[in-house]
Coordinates of C-alpha atoms and ligand atoms in Angstrom, one line a residue:
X1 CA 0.0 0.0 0.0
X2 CA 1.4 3.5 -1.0
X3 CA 0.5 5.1 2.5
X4 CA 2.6 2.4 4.4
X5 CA 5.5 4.3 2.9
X6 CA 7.8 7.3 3.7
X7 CA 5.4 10.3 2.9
X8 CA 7.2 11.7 -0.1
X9 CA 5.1 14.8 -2.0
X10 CA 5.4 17.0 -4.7
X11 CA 5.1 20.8 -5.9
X12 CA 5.1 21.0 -9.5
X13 CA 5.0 24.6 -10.9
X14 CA 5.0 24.8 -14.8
X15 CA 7.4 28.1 -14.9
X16 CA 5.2 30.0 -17.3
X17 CA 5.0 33.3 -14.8
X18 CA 5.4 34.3 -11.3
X19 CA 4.7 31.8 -7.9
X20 CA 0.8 33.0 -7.7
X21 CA -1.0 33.1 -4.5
X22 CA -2.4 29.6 -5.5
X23 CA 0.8 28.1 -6.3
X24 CA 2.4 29.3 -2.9
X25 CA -0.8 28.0 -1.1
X26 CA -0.3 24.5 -2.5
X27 CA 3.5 24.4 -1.9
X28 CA 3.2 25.5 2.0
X29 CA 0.4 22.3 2.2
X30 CA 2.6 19.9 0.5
X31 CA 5.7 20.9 2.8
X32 CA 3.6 21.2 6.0
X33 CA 1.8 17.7 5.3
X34 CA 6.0 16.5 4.4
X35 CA 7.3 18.2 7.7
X36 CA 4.1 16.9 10.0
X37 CA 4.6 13.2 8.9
X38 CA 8.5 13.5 8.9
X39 CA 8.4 13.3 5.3
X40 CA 10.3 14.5 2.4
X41 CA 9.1 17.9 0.0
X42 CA 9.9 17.7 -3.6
X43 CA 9.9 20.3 -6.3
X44 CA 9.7 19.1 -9.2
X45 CA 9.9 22.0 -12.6
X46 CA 7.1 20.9 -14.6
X47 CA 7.8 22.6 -17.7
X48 CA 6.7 20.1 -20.8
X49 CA 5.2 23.7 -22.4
X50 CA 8.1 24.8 -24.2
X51 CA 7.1 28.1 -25.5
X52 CA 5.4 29.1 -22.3
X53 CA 8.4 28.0 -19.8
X54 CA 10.9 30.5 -18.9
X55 CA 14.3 30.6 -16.6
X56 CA 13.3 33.6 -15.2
X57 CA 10.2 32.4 -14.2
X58 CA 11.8 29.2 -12.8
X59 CA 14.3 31.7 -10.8
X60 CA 11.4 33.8 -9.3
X61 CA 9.2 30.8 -8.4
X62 CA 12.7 29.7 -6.2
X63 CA 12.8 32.9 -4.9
X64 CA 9.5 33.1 -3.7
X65 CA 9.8 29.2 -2.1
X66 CA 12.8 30.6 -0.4
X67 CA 11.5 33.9 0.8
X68 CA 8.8 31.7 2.4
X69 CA 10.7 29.5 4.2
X70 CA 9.4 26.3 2.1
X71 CA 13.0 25.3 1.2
X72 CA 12.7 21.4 -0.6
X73 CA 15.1 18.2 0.6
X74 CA 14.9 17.4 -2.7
X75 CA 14.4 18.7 -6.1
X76 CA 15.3 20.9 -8.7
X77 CA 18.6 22.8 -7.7
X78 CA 19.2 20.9 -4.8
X79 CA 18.9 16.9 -6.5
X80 CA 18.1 14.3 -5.3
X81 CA 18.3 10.0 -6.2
X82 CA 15.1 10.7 -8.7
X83 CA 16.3 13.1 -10.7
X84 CA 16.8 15.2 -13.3
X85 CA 13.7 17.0 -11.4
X86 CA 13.1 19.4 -14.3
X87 CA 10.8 17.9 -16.7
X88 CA 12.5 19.3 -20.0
X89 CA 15.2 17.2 -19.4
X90 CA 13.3 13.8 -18.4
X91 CA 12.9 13.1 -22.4
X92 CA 14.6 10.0 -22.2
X93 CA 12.3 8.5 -19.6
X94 CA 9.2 10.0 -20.8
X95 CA 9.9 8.2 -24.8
X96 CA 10.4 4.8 -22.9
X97 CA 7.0 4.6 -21.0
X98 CA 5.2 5.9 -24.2
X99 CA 7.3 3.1 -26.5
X100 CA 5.5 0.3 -23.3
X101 CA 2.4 2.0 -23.4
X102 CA 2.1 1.9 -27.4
X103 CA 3.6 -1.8 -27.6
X104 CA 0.4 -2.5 -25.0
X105 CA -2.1 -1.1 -27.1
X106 CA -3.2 1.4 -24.3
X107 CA -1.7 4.2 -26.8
X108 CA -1.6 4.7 -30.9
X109 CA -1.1 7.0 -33.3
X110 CA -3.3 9.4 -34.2
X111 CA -2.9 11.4 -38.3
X112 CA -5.5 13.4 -37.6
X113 CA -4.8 17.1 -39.3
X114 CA -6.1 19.9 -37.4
X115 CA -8.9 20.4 -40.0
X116 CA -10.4 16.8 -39.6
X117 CA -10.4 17.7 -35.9
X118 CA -12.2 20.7 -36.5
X119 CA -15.3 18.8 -38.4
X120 CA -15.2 16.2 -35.9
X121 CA -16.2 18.9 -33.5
X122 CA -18.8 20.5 -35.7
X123 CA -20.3 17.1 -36.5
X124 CA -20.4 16.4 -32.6
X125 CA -22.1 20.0 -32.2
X126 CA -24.5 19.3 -35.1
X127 CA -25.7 16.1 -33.3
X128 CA -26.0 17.5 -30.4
X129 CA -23.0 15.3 -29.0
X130 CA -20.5 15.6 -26.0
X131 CA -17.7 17.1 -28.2
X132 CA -14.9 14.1 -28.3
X133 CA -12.4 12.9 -30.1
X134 CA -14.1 9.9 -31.6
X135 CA -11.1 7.2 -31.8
X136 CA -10.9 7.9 -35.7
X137 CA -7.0 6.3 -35.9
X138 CA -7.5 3.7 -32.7
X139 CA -7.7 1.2 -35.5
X140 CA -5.1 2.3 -38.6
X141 CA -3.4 -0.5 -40.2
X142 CA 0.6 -0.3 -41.3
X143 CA -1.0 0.5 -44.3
X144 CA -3.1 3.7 -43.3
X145 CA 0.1 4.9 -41.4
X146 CA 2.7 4.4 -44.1
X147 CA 0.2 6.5 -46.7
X148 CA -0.4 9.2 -43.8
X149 CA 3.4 9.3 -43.1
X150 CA 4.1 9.8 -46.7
X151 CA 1.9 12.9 -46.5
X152 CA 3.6 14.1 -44.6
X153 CA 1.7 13.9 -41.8
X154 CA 3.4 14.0 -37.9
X155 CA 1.4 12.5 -35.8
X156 CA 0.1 12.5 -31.4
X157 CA 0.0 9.6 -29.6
X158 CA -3.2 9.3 -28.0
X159 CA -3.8 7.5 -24.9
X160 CA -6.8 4.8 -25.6
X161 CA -9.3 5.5 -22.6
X162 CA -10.5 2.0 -21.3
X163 CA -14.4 1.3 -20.9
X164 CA -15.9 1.6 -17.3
X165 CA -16.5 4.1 -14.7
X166 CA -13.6 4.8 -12.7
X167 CA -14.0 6.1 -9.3
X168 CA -11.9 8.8 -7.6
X169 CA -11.2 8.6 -4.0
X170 CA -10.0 12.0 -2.6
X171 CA -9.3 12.5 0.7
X172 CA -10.7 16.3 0.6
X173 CA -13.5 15.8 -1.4
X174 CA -14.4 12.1 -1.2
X175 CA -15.3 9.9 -3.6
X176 CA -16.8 10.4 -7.5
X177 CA -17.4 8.1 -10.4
X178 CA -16.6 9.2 -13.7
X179 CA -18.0 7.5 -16.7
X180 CA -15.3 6.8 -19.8
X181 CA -17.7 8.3 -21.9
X182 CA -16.5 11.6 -19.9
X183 CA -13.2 11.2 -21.4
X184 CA -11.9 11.1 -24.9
X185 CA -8.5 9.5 -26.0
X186 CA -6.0 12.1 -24.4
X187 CA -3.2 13.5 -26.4
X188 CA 0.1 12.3 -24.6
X189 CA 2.8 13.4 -27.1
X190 CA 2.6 16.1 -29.9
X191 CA 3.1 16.1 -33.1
X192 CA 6.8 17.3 -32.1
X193 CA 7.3 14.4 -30.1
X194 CA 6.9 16.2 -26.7
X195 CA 5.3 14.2 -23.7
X196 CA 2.1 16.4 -22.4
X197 CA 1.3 16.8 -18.7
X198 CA -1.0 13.9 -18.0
X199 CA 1.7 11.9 -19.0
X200 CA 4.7 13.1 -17.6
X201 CA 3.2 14.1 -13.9
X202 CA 1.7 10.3 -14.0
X203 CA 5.3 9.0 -14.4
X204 CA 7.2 11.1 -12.5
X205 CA 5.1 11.3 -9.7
X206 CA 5.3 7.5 -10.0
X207 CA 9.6 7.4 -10.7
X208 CA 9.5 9.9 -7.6
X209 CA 7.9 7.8 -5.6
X210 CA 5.2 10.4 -4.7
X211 CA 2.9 9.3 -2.0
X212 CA 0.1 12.0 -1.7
X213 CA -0.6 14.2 -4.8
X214 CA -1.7 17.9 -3.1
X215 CA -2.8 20.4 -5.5
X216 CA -5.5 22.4 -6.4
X217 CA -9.0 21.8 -7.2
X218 CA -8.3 23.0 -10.7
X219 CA -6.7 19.8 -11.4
X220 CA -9.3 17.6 -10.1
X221 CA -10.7 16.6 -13.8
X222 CA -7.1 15.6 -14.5
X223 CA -7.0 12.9 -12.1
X224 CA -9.1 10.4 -13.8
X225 CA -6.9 10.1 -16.7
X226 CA -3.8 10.2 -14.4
X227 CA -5.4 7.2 -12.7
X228 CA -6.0 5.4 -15.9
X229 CA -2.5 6.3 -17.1
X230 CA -1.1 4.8 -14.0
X231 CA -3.1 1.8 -14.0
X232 CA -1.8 0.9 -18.1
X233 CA 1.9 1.5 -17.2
X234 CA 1.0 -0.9 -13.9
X235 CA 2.3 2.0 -11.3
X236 CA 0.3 1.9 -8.0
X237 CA -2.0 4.9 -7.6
X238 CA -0.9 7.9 -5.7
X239 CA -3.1 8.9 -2.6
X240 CA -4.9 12.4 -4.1
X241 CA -6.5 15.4 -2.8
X242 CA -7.8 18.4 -3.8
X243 CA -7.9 21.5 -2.3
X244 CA -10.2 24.0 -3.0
X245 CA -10.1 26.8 -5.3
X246 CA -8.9 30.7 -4.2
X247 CA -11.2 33.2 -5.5
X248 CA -10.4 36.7 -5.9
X249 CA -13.7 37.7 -4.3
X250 CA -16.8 36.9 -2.5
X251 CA -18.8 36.7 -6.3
X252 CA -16.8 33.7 -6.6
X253 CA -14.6 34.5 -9.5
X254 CA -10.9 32.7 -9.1
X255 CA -8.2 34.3 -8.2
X256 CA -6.0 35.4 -11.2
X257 CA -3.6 37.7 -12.9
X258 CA -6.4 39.0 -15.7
X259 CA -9.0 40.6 -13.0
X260 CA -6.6 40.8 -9.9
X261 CA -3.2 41.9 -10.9
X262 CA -0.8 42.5 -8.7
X263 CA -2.5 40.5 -6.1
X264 CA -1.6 37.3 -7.1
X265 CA 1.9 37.3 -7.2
X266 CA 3.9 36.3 -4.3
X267 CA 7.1 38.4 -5.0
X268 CA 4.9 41.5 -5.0
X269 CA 3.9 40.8 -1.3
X270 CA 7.5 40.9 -0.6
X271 CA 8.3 43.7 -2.6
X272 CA 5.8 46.0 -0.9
X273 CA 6.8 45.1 2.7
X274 CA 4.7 42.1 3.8
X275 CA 6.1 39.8 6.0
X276 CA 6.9 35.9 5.5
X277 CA 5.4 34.8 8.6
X278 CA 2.0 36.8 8.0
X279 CA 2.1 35.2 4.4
X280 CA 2.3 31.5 5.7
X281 CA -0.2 31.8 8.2
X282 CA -2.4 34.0 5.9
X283 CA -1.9 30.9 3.0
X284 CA -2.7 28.0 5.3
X285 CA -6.1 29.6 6.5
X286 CA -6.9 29.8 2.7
X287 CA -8.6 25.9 2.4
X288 CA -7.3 24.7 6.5
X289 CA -8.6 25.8 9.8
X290 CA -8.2 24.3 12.9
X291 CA -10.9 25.1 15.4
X292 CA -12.2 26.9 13.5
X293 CA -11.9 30.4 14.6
X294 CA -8.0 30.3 15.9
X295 CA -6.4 32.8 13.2
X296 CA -2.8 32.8 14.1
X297 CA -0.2 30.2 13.8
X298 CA 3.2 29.7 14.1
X299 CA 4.9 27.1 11.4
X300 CA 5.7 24.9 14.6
X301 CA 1.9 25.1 15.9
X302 CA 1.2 24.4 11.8
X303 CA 3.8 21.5 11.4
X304 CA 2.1 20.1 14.5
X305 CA -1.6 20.4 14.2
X306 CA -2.2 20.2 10.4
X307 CA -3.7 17.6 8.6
X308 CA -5.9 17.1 5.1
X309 CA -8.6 16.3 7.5
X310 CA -9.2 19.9 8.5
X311 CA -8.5 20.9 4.9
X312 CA -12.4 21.8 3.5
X313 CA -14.4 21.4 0.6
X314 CA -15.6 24.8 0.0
X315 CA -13.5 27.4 -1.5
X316 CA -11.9 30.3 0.1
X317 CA -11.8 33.7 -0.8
X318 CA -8.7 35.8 -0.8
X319 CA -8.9 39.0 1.9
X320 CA -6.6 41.3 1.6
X321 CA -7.7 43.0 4.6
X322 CA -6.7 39.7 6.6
X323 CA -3.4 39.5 5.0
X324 CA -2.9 43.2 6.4
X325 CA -3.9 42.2 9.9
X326 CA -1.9 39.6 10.4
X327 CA 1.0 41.4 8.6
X328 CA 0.7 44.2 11.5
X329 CA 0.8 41.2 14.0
X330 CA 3.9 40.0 12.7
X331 CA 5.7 43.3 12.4
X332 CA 5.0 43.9 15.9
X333 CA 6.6 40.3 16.7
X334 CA 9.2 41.4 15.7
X335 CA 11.9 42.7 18.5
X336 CA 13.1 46.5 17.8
X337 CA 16.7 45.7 16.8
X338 CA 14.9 43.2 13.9
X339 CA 11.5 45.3 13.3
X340 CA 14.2 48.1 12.1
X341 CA 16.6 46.4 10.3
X342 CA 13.3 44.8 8.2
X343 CA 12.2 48.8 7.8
X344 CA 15.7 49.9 6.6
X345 CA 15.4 48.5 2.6
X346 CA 12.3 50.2 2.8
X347 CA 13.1 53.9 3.7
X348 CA 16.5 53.5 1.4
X349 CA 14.5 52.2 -1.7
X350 CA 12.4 55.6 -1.1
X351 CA 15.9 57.0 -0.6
X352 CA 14.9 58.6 2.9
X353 CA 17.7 56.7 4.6
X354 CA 21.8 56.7 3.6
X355 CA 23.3 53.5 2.7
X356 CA 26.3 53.5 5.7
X357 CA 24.3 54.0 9.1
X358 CA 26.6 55.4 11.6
X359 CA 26.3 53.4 15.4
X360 CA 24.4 56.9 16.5
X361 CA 22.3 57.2 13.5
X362 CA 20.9 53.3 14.0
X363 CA 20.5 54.5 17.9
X364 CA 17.9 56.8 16.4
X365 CA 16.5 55.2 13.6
X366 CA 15.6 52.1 16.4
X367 CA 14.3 55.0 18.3
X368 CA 12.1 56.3 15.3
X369 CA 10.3 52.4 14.5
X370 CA 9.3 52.0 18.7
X371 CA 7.9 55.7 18.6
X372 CA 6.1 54.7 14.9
X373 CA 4.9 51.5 17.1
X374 CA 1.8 49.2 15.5
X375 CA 1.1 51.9 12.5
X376 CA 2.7 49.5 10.2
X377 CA 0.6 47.9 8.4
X378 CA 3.3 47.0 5.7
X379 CA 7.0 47.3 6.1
X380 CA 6.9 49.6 3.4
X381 CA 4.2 52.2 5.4
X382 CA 7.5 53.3 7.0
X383 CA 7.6 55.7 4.6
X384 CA 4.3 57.5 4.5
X385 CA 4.4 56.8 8.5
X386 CA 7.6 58.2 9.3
X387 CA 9.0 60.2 6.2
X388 CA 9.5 64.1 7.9
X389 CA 11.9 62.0 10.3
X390 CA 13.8 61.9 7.4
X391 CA 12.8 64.6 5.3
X392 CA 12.2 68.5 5.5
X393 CA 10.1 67.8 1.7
X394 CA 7.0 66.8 3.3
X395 CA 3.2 68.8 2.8
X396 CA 0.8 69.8 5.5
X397 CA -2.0 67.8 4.7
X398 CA -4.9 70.1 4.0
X399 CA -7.2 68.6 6.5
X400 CA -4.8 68.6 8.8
X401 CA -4.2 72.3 7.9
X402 CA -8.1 73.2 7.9
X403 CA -8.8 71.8 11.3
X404 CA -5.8 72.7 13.4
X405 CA -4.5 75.8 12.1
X406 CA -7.5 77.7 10.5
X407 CA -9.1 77.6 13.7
X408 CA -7.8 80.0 17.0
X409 CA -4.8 81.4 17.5
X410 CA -2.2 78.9 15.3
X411 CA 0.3 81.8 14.5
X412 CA 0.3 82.8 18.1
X413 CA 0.5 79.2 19.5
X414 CA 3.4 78.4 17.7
X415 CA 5.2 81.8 18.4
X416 CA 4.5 80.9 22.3
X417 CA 5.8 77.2 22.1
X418 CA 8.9 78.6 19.7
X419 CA 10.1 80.6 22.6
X420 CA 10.0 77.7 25.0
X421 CA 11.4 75.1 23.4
X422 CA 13.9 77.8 22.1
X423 CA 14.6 78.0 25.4
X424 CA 15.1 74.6 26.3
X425 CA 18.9 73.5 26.9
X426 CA 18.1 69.7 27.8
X427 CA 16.2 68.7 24.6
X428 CA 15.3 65.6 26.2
X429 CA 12.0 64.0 27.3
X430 CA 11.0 65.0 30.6
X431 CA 12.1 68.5 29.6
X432 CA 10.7 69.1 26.6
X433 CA 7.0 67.6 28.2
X434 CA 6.9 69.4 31.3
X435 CA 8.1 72.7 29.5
X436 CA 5.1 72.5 27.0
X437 CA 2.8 71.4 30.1
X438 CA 3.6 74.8 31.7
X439 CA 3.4 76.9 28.8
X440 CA -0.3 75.6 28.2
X441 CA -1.2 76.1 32.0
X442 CA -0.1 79.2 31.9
X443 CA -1.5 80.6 29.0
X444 CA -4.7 78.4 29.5
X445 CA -5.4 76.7 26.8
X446 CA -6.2 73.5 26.3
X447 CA -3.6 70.9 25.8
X448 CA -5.0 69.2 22.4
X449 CA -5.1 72.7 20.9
X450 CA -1.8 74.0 21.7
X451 CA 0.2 70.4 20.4
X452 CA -2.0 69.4 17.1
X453 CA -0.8 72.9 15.5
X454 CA 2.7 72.2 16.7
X455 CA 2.3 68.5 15.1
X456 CA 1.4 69.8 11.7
X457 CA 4.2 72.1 11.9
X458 CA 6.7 69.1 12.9
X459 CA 5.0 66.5 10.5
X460 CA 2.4 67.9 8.3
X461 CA -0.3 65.1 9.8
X462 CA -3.1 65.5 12.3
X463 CA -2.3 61.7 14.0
X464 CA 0.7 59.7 14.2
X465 CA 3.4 58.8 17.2
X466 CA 3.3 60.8 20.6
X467 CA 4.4 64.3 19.7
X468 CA 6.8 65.0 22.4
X469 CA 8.5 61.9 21.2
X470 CA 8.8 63.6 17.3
X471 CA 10.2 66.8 18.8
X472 CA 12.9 65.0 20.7
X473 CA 14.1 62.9 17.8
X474 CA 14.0 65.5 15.3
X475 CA 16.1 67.3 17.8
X476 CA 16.1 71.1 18.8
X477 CA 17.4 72.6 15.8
X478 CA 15.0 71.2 13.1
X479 CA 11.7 72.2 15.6
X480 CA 12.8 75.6 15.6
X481 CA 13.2 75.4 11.7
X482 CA 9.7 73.9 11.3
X483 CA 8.5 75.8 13.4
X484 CA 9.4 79.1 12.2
X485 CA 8.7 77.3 8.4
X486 CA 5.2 77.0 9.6
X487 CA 4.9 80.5 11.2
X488 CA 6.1 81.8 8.1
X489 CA 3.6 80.1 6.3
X490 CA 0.5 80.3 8.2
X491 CA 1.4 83.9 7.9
X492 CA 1.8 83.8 3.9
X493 CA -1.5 81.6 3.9
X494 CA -3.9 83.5 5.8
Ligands
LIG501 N1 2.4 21.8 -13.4 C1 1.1 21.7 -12.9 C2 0.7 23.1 -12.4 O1 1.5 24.0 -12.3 C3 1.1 20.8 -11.7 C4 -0.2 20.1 -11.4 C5 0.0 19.0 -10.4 O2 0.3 19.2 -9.3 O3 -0.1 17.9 -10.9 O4 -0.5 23.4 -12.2

């Protein structure tokens, strides 16, 4: 029985694009299912579409896998005793099953031009049949195929579906019967002699002695003829399951590059400051939950309490908004020392930050990410969070503006609280607050409205880290600048 053995499972991304959401989601359940039976994690490069495959793609889809943390024992790059584990270069393998499979009579050739296809279709349509291929060449004779060859002609193989209802056991979504009639003669190898997918998953996933088969929903109509294929070349059946589809909203569309963009691509996540940690756990809610309403997980808790069990039938739907939550969790898992050093790409690829921190500027800058706090939602909100840390070139954001310095005395304010920090020799904490404190006792007004006019001055904003803790890391000098920046302009403004 194949689940008495070693669990051994696969990923098998045809590198035609970037790791999507999808792709990612299937990996992490293939290596969690690996790690939680003490099993081993394959990737296999399934790329039997020529035109379609790229390198770069292949690079990216590692890079991704790597940024996540699902690094494979075995596999392309890294080998492995099954290998080559890039299909392109598995041709030798793939010619000797289809020479057994042919010499069997569960394969033939098929002559058929693309045109006698086309009125096999239209025929089908006319009388209102299933539209199938209809075995035409199962039965040619040397003769037929010597005439067809002189032609000209390059011909498929086709695999010769056997009568019967097979029945598919999944261990997500149970068991189904499919009739033959459901299936026509599959197309194994082109007219250019390469193998199709069908084909070459069946063997290799066979060669590779791969245990469970975890992928998506998508697939599910495949599985049939990967059984059948099996079953002709006398391989024992891999254990299957399904998991269901990612959809892009709550319409029930699937998630993809034409209506979602950006969305789907893993490397954009990292790109725009999300987290690995938030990813995993966001991913293995997508199709797994445990109790049902715990939302965080660590990749131990995960390795420990997942199974396909808990895997469900109906299809999730990708929120963003959850992805951003748990992103913010995970940012502020991180210690300071770490939480900054993942900030620092960030503010230097918006070029807010030099590339050579000195020992006192890194002091600050840790000081700056503990004052910004849980406002990150992304890494990357660093810099619309925190940018007049950095930079003098910020605005005053007009509703900021309109409701803090329009109103009352803002000109005089700020002329009061120039004096007194002016004043201030100690620009630390303690001294800078209780200074402030006394001013706006003294003069009586209330504390809100004397320090939201100084905050747009320092920072443009109405909201954003406690204020005395801006002034002291801007330090003395640059608050009297912005503050006599703002004077000036309040004055020029109104
Ligand atoms: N290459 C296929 C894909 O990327 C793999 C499907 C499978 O897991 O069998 O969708």
């Amino acid at each position: 029985m194949i689940t008495d053995r070693p669990v051994r499972v696969r990923f098998a991304p045809s590198p035609t694009g970037f790791l999507h959401i999808g792709g990612a989601r299937t990996a992490l359940f293939n290596w969690i299912f690996a790690k939680h039976h003490g099993g081993t994690f394959i990737l296999r490069i399934d790329d039997t579409d020529e035109e379609r495959s790229t390198e770069a793609s292949m690079r990216e889809i590692y890079d991704s896998l790597q940024w996540l943390g699902l690094n494979w024992d075995e596999g392309a790059t890294v080998g492995g005793p099954h290998g080559p584990y890039v299909q392109s270069e598995r041709g030798n393998i793939y010619r000797k099953y289809v020479q057994q499979l042919l010499e069997s009579d569960n394969a033939y050739y098929c002559y058929c031009t693309p045109q006698e296809l086309t009125e096999m279709r239209e025929q089908a349509l006319a009388e209102k049949r299933p539209i199938r291929y209809t075995g035409k060449c199962r039965h040619l004779t040397d003769a037929d195929r010597r005439r067809f060859e002189a032609e000209g002609r390059k011909p498929v193989v086709r695999f010769k579906m056997p009568e019967g209802t097979i029945v598919v056991q999944d261990s997500i979504l149970g068991e189904s019967k499919v009739a033959h009639t459901a299936l026509q003669d599959e197309v194994i190898v082109k007219s250019n002699g390469s193998p199709l997918y069908n084909l070459t998953s069946t063997i290799d996933d066979h060669l590779m002695k791969i245990t469970h088969v975890i992928r998506g929903k998508d697939h599910f109509s495949n599985t049939p003829k990967q059984i059948l294929i099996n079953r002709a070349l006398g391989f024992e059946t891999p254990v299957f399951a399904h998991l269901p589809l990612v959809l892009g909203s709550s319409k029930g569309e699937k998630l993809s590059k034409r209506r979602h963009g950006d969305l789907v691509a893993v490397g954009k996540y990292r790109e725009n400051g999300y987290l690995p940690e938030a990813m995993i756990n966001f991913l293995v809610r997508l199709g797994w939950s445990y109790d049902g309403s715990e939302e965080i997980f660590s990749v131990d808790e995960l390795i420990e309490k997942f199974s396909l069990k808990r895997v469900g039938k109906s299809d999730s739907v990708f929120d963003i908004k959850k992805l951003q939550w748990l992103n913010g969790h995970y940012i502020m898992k991180l210690d300071l020392p770490a939480r900054t050093d993942a900030v620092i790409p960030f503010l230097q690829r918006a070029r807010l930050l030099e590339t050579d921190l000195s020992p006192e500027r890194r002091v600050w800058l840790e000081k700056v990410v503990e004052a910004v706090g849980d406002r990150l939602t992304t890494l990357s909100d660093i810099t619309d969070q925190a940018s007049y840390f950095f930079t003098d070139d910020f605005d005053y954001e007009p509703q900021a503006v309109k409701r803090w310095w329009r109103k009352g005395d803002a000109v005089g304010i700020l002329q009061g609280l120039r004096e007194v920090l002016a004043g201030i020799d100690a620009f630390d904490l303690e001294t800078v607050e209780s200074a402030i404190w006394a001013y706006v006792e003294e003069k009586g007004i209330g504390r809100v409205k004397a320090m939201q006019p100084l905050r747009v001055a320092l920072t443009g904003k109405s909201g954003g880290p406690g204020l005395f803790d801006i002034t002291v890391l801007l330090g003395k000098a640059k608050v009297i600048e912005r503050v006599d920046r703002a004077i000036d302009h309040l004055q020029a403004n109104h």
